[in-house]
Amino acid sequence: MKHKRYQFSTAATDVYFDASLLQLGKLVGKQQAIIITDDHVYKAHASRLKGWNCIVLKPGEAYKVQATIDSIIEQLITMEADRKTTLVGIGGGVITDITGYVASVYMRGLPFGFVPTSLLGMVDASIGGKNGIDVGVYKNMVGIIRQPQFLLYDVSVLKTLPDAEWRNGFAEIIKHACIKDAALFSLLEKNGLAGFQKNKKLLASLVERNATIKIKVVQRDEFEKGERRLLNYGHTLGHALENQYELSHGQAVAIGMTYAAALSAKLNGFKQAERVVKVISQYGLPTYASFDKQKVFAVLKMDKKRERKDIHYILLEKIGKGVVQSVPLQQLEKNFQAL
Ligand SMILES: NC(=O)c1ccc[n+]([C@@H]2O[C@H](COP(=O)([O-])OP(=O)(O)OC[C@H]3O[C@@H](n4cnc5c(N)ncnc54)[C@H](O)[C@@H]3O)[C@@H](O)[C@H]2O)c1
């Protein structure tokens, strides 16, 4: 196992790239661990979870709510979990968000680690210490920032991930390339979804490269005062669209990145918007879309990143270089209507 330790403000995370789920026992003893996973992941990988104590949840965002936390807490009490117990979230972002949260509040905090099993989980959701749940329509309304003790990466589990979920993961990978890594952008242009799915070595290095991009951004700005905001590229409009239309997160972010690239061309003279649009569609994601701009703008105005009359919008200066820009809402609306 390739091991790297990353220090954050209050804790360090041991990251194991190129590892196998079967090596989990090297990081935490079977007696001491309780695994939290969901039905899909459990069914697909049951043989590798034999002998471990497991709490298996129903899959999906709809279960990332307080009622699930309550039921996990009841099970932890029954299983006599105490402060020596380590909770291990094995699943996509829903599972890791829930596990980190419950581990932070049960008995005022247990150690926890993650084995992300979705592509989005590997390159994004399991990293950075944000854990929490949704409240009604408000996503991630309640939570805590606390870093996992370890992250274990086994890209072979992605074999059972549905294609639509692969595409969701690629939306975040394209985001990383746009804001931080021009060479990664070229790599994405040269390959395609099937190419990465077929080549385990290429996939493992793609995952490691993207996970490292996020880890480094979070290390430099754990509490989102500046650089971490770049990770919201495509997300401001994306969240507003997700709120109004039946879109997956990846699809919404892809449309958001498209419009942010076009806006960057208008406001910053960004010259490579067409390349961004092309790579997004190369990975089976939507680009320009027809939507009710007025309605969506009304939601966007309520975004957390708004400060009085301005909004922090993430734009591109060039491929590989995102910038946080304060844009007056009025100007945004005008440009937005024209796109
Ligand atoms: N904490 C953060 O910083 C952060 C960042 C981004 C996203 N998130 C959160 O992550 C969540 C989205 O994550 P996600 O896209 O992984 O969703 P998810 O956890 O719902 O997983 C997507 C689907 O894939 C299935 N799945 C996962 N791994 C599988 C595998 N190996 N084989 C077969 N099926 C598998 C799941 O059961 C689920 O049905 C959202 O709740 C979002 O808010 C958190």
Coordinates of C-alpha atoms and ligand atoms in Angstrom, one line a residue:
M1 CA 0.0 0.0 0.0
K2 CA 1.2 3.4 -0.9
H3 CA 1.0 5.5 2.3
K4 CA 1.0 9.3 2.7
R5 CA 0.2 11.3 5.7
Y6 CA -1.5 14.7 5.3
Q7 CA -1.6 17.1 8.2
F8 CA -4.7 19.4 8.6
S9 CA -5.2 22.0 11.3
T10 CA -6.3 19.7 14.1
A11 CA -5.6 16.2 12.8
A12 CA -3.7 14.2 10.3
T13 CA -5.2 11.7 7.7
D14 CA -3.3 8.6 6.6
V15 CA -4.1 8.1 2.9
Y16 CA -3.5 4.7 1.3
F17 CA -3.6 4.8 -2.5
D18 CA -3.4 1.7 -4.7
A19 CA -4.7 -0.4 -1.8
S20 CA -7.3 -3.2 -1.5
L21 CA -10.4 -3.4 0.6
L22 CA -8.9 -6.7 1.8
Q23 CA -6.2 -4.7 3.6
L24 CA -8.6 -2.8 5.8
G25 CA -7.7 -5.2 8.6
K26 CA -4.2 -3.7 8.6
L27 CA -5.6 -0.3 9.5
V28 CA -8.2 -1.3 12.1
G29 CA -8.9 -4.6 13.9
K30 CA -12.2 -6.4 13.1
Q31 CA -13.3 -6.4 16.7
Q32 CA -12.7 -2.7 17.1
A33 CA -14.4 -1.6 13.9
I34 CA -18.0 -1.0 12.9
I35 CA -18.6 -0.6 9.2
I36 CA -21.3 1.7 7.9
T37 CA -22.3 1.0 4.3
D38 CA -25.3 0.9 2.0
D39 CA -27.3 -2.0 0.4
H40 CA -25.7 -1.5 -3.1
V41 CA -22.2 -1.5 -1.9
Y42 CA -22.8 -4.3 0.6
K43 CA -24.4 -6.6 -2.0
A44 CA -21.7 -5.9 -4.6
H45 CA -18.8 -6.6 -2.2
A46 CA -20.2 -8.8 0.5
S47 CA -17.5 -11.4 0.2
R48 CA -14.9 -8.8 1.1
L49 CA -16.8 -7.7 4.1
K50 CA -17.2 -11.1 5.7
G51 CA -16.5 -11.2 9.4
W52 CA -16.8 -7.4 9.9
N53 CA -19.5 -5.8 12.0
C54 CA -21.7 -3.9 9.5
I55 CA -24.6 -1.4 9.7
V56 CA -26.2 -1.5 6.2
L57 CA -28.3 1.5 5.2
K58 CA -30.7 2.1 2.4
P59 CA -28.9 3.8 -0.4
G60 CA -29.5 7.3 -1.6
E61 CA -29.5 11.0 -0.7
A62 CA -33.0 10.7 0.7
Y63 CA -31.5 8.8 3.6
K64 CA -28.8 11.4 4.4
V65 CA -31.1 12.7 7.2
Q66 CA -31.4 12.9 11.0
A67 CA -33.7 9.8 11.2
T68 CA -30.8 7.7 9.8
I69 CA -28.4 9.1 12.3
D70 CA -30.9 8.2 15.1
S71 CA -31.2 4.7 13.9
I72 CA -27.4 4.3 13.6
I73 CA -27.0 5.6 17.1
E74 CA -29.5 3.1 18.4
Q75 CA -27.6 0.3 16.7
L76 CA -24.2 1.5 18.0
I77 CA -25.6 1.4 21.6
T78 CA -26.9 -2.1 21.0
M79 CA -23.5 -3.1 19.6
E80 CA -21.9 -1.5 22.7
A81 CA -19.7 0.8 20.6
D82 CA -17.5 3.0 22.8
R83 CA -14.7 5.5 22.3
K84 CA -12.3 2.7 21.3
T85 CA -14.5 1.8 18.4
T86 CA -13.6 3.0 14.9
L87 CA -16.4 3.7 12.5
V88 CA -15.5 2.9 8.9
G89 CA -17.7 4.4 6.1
I90 CA -17.5 2.2 3.0
G91 CA -19.6 3.8 0.2
G92 CA -20.3 6.8 -1.8
G93 CA -20.5 10.4 -0.5
V94 CA -23.8 9.8 1.2
I95 CA -22.2 7.1 3.4
T96 CA -19.0 8.9 4.1
D97 CA -20.9 12.2 5.0
I98 CA -23.1 10.2 7.4
T99 CA -20.3 8.2 8.9
G100 CA -18.1 11.2 9.6
Y101 CA -21.1 13.0 11.2
V102 CA -22.3 10.2 13.4
A103 CA -18.7 9.4 14.5
S104 CA -18.3 13.1 15.5
V105 CA -21.4 13.2 17.7
Y106 CA -21.7 9.7 19.2
M107 CA -20.2 9.8 22.7
R108 CA -18.8 13.2 21.6
G109 CA -16.6 11.7 19.0
L110 CA -15.1 8.4 17.9
P111 CA -12.3 7.8 15.4
F112 CA -13.4 7.2 11.9
G113 CA -12.0 6.3 8.5
F114 CA -13.3 6.0 4.9
V115 CA -13.1 3.6 2.0
P116 CA -14.8 5.6 -0.8
T117 CA -16.4 3.4 -3.4
S118 CA -17.9 5.9 -5.9
L119 CA -15.6 7.9 -8.2
L120 CA -17.1 11.1 -6.8
G121 CA -16.4 9.8 -3.3
M122 CA -12.8 9.0 -4.2
V123 CA -11.9 12.4 -5.7
D124 CA -14.2 14.6 -3.7
A125 CA -16.7 13.7 -1.0
S126 CA -14.5 11.6 1.2
I127 CA -11.8 14.4 1.3
G128 CA -11.8 17.5 3.3
G129 CA -13.5 16.7 6.6
K130 CA -17.0 18.1 5.8
N131 CA -19.5 15.7 7.3
G132 CA -23.2 16.2 7.7
I133 CA -26.8 15.6 6.7
D134 CA -29.6 17.3 4.8
V135 CA -32.6 19.0 6.4
G136 CA -35.7 19.0 4.2
V137 CA -34.7 20.7 0.9
Y138 CA -31.6 22.2 2.5
K139 CA -28.5 20.1 1.5
N140 CA -25.7 19.7 4.0
M141 CA -27.5 22.1 6.4
V142 CA -26.2 20.4 9.6
G143 CA -22.7 19.1 10.0
I144 CA -19.2 19.4 11.3
I145 CA -15.7 19.7 9.9
R146 CA -13.6 16.8 11.2
Q147 CA -10.9 14.9 9.3
P148 CA -11.0 11.1 9.0
Q149 CA -8.1 9.1 10.5
F150 CA -7.6 7.3 7.3
L151 CA -8.7 7.0 3.6
L152 CA -8.2 3.7 1.9
Y153 CA -8.4 3.6 -1.9
D154 CA -9.3 0.5 -3.9
V155 CA -10.2 1.4 -7.5
S156 CA -11.2 -2.2 -8.3
V157 CA -14.5 -1.6 -6.4
L158 CA -15.5 0.8 -9.2
K159 CA -16.2 -2.2 -11.5
T160 CA -19.7 -2.4 -10.0
L161 CA -20.4 1.4 -10.1
P162 CA -23.2 2.3 -12.6
D163 CA -22.1 4.4 -15.6
A164 CA -24.3 7.3 -14.5
E165 CA -22.3 7.5 -11.3
W166 CA -19.0 7.4 -13.2
R167 CA -20.2 10.4 -15.1
N168 CA -21.0 12.2 -11.9
G169 CA -17.5 11.6 -10.7
F170 CA -16.0 12.9 -14.0
A171 CA -17.8 16.2 -13.5
E172 CA -15.7 16.8 -10.5
I173 CA -12.5 15.6 -12.2
I174 CA -13.1 18.0 -15.1
K175 CA -13.7 20.7 -12.5
H176 CA -10.3 20.0 -10.9
A177 CA -8.6 20.1 -14.3
C178 CA -10.3 23.4 -15.2
I179 CA -9.3 25.2 -12.0
K180 CA -6.0 23.7 -11.1
D181 CA -4.3 21.3 -13.6
A182 CA -3.9 22.0 -17.4
A183 CA -2.0 18.8 -17.9
L184 CA -4.9 16.8 -16.4
F185 CA -7.2 18.6 -18.8
S186 CA -5.1 17.4 -21.7
L187 CA -5.1 13.9 -20.3
L188 CA -8.9 14.0 -20.2
E189 CA -9.1 15.3 -23.8
K190 CA -6.9 12.4 -24.9
N191 CA -8.9 9.7 -23.2
G192 CA -12.6 8.9 -22.5
L193 CA -14.8 7.2 -20.0
A194 CA -14.3 3.8 -21.5
G195 CA -10.5 4.3 -21.7
F196 CA -10.3 4.9 -17.9
Q197 CA -12.7 2.1 -17.1
K198 CA -10.6 -0.4 -19.1
N199 CA -7.2 0.6 -17.8
K200 CA -6.8 0.1 -14.0
K201 CA -3.4 1.7 -13.8
L202 CA -4.5 4.8 -15.7
L203 CA -7.6 5.0 -13.5
A204 CA -5.6 4.6 -10.2
S205 CA -3.3 7.4 -11.2
L206 CA -6.3 9.6 -12.2
V207 CA -7.9 9.0 -8.9
E208 CA -4.7 9.7 -6.9
R209 CA -4.0 12.9 -8.9
N210 CA -7.5 14.3 -8.3
A211 CA -7.6 13.3 -4.7
T212 CA -4.3 15.0 -4.1
I213 CA -5.6 18.2 -5.8
K214 CA -8.4 18.3 -3.4
I215 CA -6.4 17.4 -0.3
K216 CA -3.8 20.1 -1.1
V217 CA -6.5 22.8 -1.6
V218 CA -8.1 21.8 1.7
Q219 CA -4.7 21.8 3.5
R220 CA -4.1 25.3 2.4
D221 CA -7.6 26.6 3.3
E222 CA -9.5 24.1 5.5
F223 CA -12.2 26.5 6.5
E224 CA -13.0 27.9 3.1
K225 CA -11.8 31.5 3.4
G226 CA -10.2 31.7 0.0
E227 CA -8.7 29.0 -2.3
R228 CA -11.2 26.2 -1.2
R229 CA -13.9 28.3 -2.8
L230 CA -12.4 27.4 -6.2
L231 CA -13.8 23.9 -5.7
N232 CA -17.2 25.5 -6.2
Y233 CA -16.5 26.0 -9.9
G234 CA -19.8 25.1 -11.7
H235 CA -21.5 24.6 -8.4
T236 CA -23.2 28.0 -7.9
L237 CA -25.4 27.6 -10.9
G238 CA -25.3 23.8 -10.5
H239 CA -26.9 23.9 -7.1
A240 CA -29.6 26.3 -8.3
L241 CA -30.4 24.0 -11.3
E242 CA -30.4 20.9 -9.1
N243 CA -32.9 22.6 -6.8
Q244 CA -35.3 23.3 -9.7
Y245 CA -34.9 20.4 -12.1
E246 CA -34.5 16.6 -12.1
L247 CA -30.8 16.5 -12.7
S248 CA -28.0 14.4 -11.1
H249 CA -25.4 16.4 -9.3
G250 CA -22.8 15.8 -12.0
Q251 CA -25.2 16.9 -14.8
A252 CA -26.0 20.1 -12.9
V253 CA -22.4 20.9 -12.2
A254 CA -21.5 20.2 -15.9
I255 CA -24.1 22.8 -17.0
G256 CA -22.8 25.1 -14.3
M257 CA -19.2 24.7 -15.6
T258 CA -20.3 25.4 -19.2
Y259 CA -22.0 28.7 -18.3
A260 CA -19.2 29.7 -16.0
A261 CA -16.7 29.1 -18.8
A262 CA -18.9 31.2 -21.2
L263 CA -19.1 33.9 -18.5
S264 CA -15.3 33.8 -18.1
A265 CA -15.0 34.5 -21.8
K266 CA -17.3 37.6 -21.5
L267 CA -15.9 39.0 -18.3
N268 CA -12.2 37.9 -18.3
G269 CA -11.4 37.3 -22.0
F270 CA -11.1 33.5 -21.3
K271 CA -10.3 32.0 -24.7
Q272 CA -10.8 28.3 -24.2
A273 CA -14.5 28.0 -23.4
E274 CA -15.1 25.7 -26.4
R275 CA -12.4 23.2 -25.1
V276 CA -14.2 23.1 -21.8
V277 CA -17.6 22.5 -23.4
K278 CA -16.1 19.7 -25.6
V279 CA -14.5 17.8 -22.8
I280 CA -17.7 18.0 -20.7
S281 CA -19.7 16.4 -23.5
Q282 CA -16.9 13.9 -24.2
Y283 CA -17.7 12.4 -20.8
G284 CA -21.4 12.1 -21.5
L285 CA -22.4 15.2 -19.5
P286 CA -24.7 18.0 -20.6
T287 CA -23.4 21.5 -21.5
Y288 CA -25.7 24.3 -22.7
A289 CA -29.3 23.7 -21.7
S290 CA -32.6 25.4 -21.9
F291 CA -33.9 26.4 -18.5
D292 CA -35.9 29.1 -17.0
K293 CA -33.2 31.7 -16.4
Q294 CA -35.3 34.0 -14.3
K295 CA -36.4 31.2 -12.0
V296 CA -33.0 29.7 -11.6
F297 CA -31.4 33.2 -11.0
A298 CA -33.9 33.8 -8.2
V299 CA -32.5 30.7 -6.4
L300 CA -28.9 31.5 -7.3
K301 CA -29.3 34.9 -5.6
M302 CA -29.9 33.1 -2.3
D303 CA -26.5 31.3 -2.6
K304 CA -24.3 31.0 0.5
K305 CA -21.5 32.7 -1.5
R306 CA -23.5 35.9 -1.8
E307 CA -22.3 39.0 0.0
R308 CA -24.8 41.9 -0.2
K309 CA -25.0 43.0 -3.8
D310 CA -22.1 40.8 -5.0
I311 CA -21.6 37.1 -5.4
H312 CA -18.3 35.2 -5.3
Y313 CA -18.3 33.5 -8.6
I314 CA -15.7 31.0 -9.8
L315 CA -14.4 31.9 -13.2
L316 CA -11.5 30.7 -15.3
E317 CA -8.5 32.8 -16.4
K318 CA -7.1 30.0 -18.5
I319 CA -7.5 26.2 -18.4
G320 CA -5.8 25.1 -15.1
K321 CA -6.3 28.4 -13.4
G322 CA -9.6 29.3 -11.7
V323 CA -10.2 32.6 -9.9
V324 CA -12.6 33.6 -7.2
Q325 CA -14.2 36.8 -8.5
S326 CA -16.7 39.1 -6.8
V327 CA -19.3 39.8 -9.5
P328 CA -22.2 42.3 -8.9
L329 CA -25.5 40.4 -9.0
Q330 CA -26.9 42.9 -11.5
Q331 CA -24.0 42.3 -14.0
L332 CA -24.3 38.5 -13.5
E333 CA -28.0 38.6 -14.2
K334 CA -27.5 40.7 -17.4
N335 CA -24.8 38.4 -18.8
F336 CA -26.7 35.4 -17.7
Q337 CA -29.8 36.4 -19.7
A338 CA -27.6 37.0 -22.8
L339 CA -26.0 33.5 -22.8
Ligands
LIG1 N1 -18.2 16.0 2.2 C1 -17.9 16.6 1.1 O1 -16.9 17.4 1.0 C2 -18.7 16.3 -0.1 C3 -18.3 16.7 -1.4 C4 -19.0 16.3 -2.5 C5 -20.2 15.6 -2.3 N2 -20.6 15.3 -1.1 C6 -21.8 14.5 -0.9 O2 -21.7 13.2 -1.5 C7 -22.9 12.8 -1.9 C8 -22.8 12.3 -3.3 O3 -21.9 11.2 -3.3 P1 -22.1 10.0 -4.4 O4 -22.2 10.6 -5.7 O5 -21.0 9.1 -4.1 O6 -23.5 9.4 -4.0 P2 -24.0 8.1 -3.3 O7 -23.3 7.8 -2.0 O8 -25.4 8.2 -3.2 O9 -23.5 7.0 -4.3 C9 -24.1 6.9 -5.6 C10 -24.7 5.6 -5.9 O10 -23.7 4.6 -6.2 C11 -23.8 3.5 -5.3 N3 -22.5 3.0 -5.2 C12 -21.4 3.6 -4.6 N4 -20.3 2.9 -4.8 C13 -20.7 1.8 -5.5 C14 -20.0 0.7 -6.0 N5 -18.6 0.5 -5.9 N6 -20.7 -0.3 -6.7 C15 -22.0 -0.1 -6.9 N7 -22.7 0.9 -6.5 C16 -22.1 1.8 -5.8 C17 -24.5 4.0 -4.1 O11 -25.2 2.9 -3.4 C18 -25.5 5.0 -4.7 O12 -26.6 4.3 -5.2 C19 -23.9 13.9 -1.7 O13 -24.7 13.7 -0.5 C20 -23.0 15.1 -1.5 O14 -23.6 16.1 -0.7 C21 -19.9 15.6 0.0

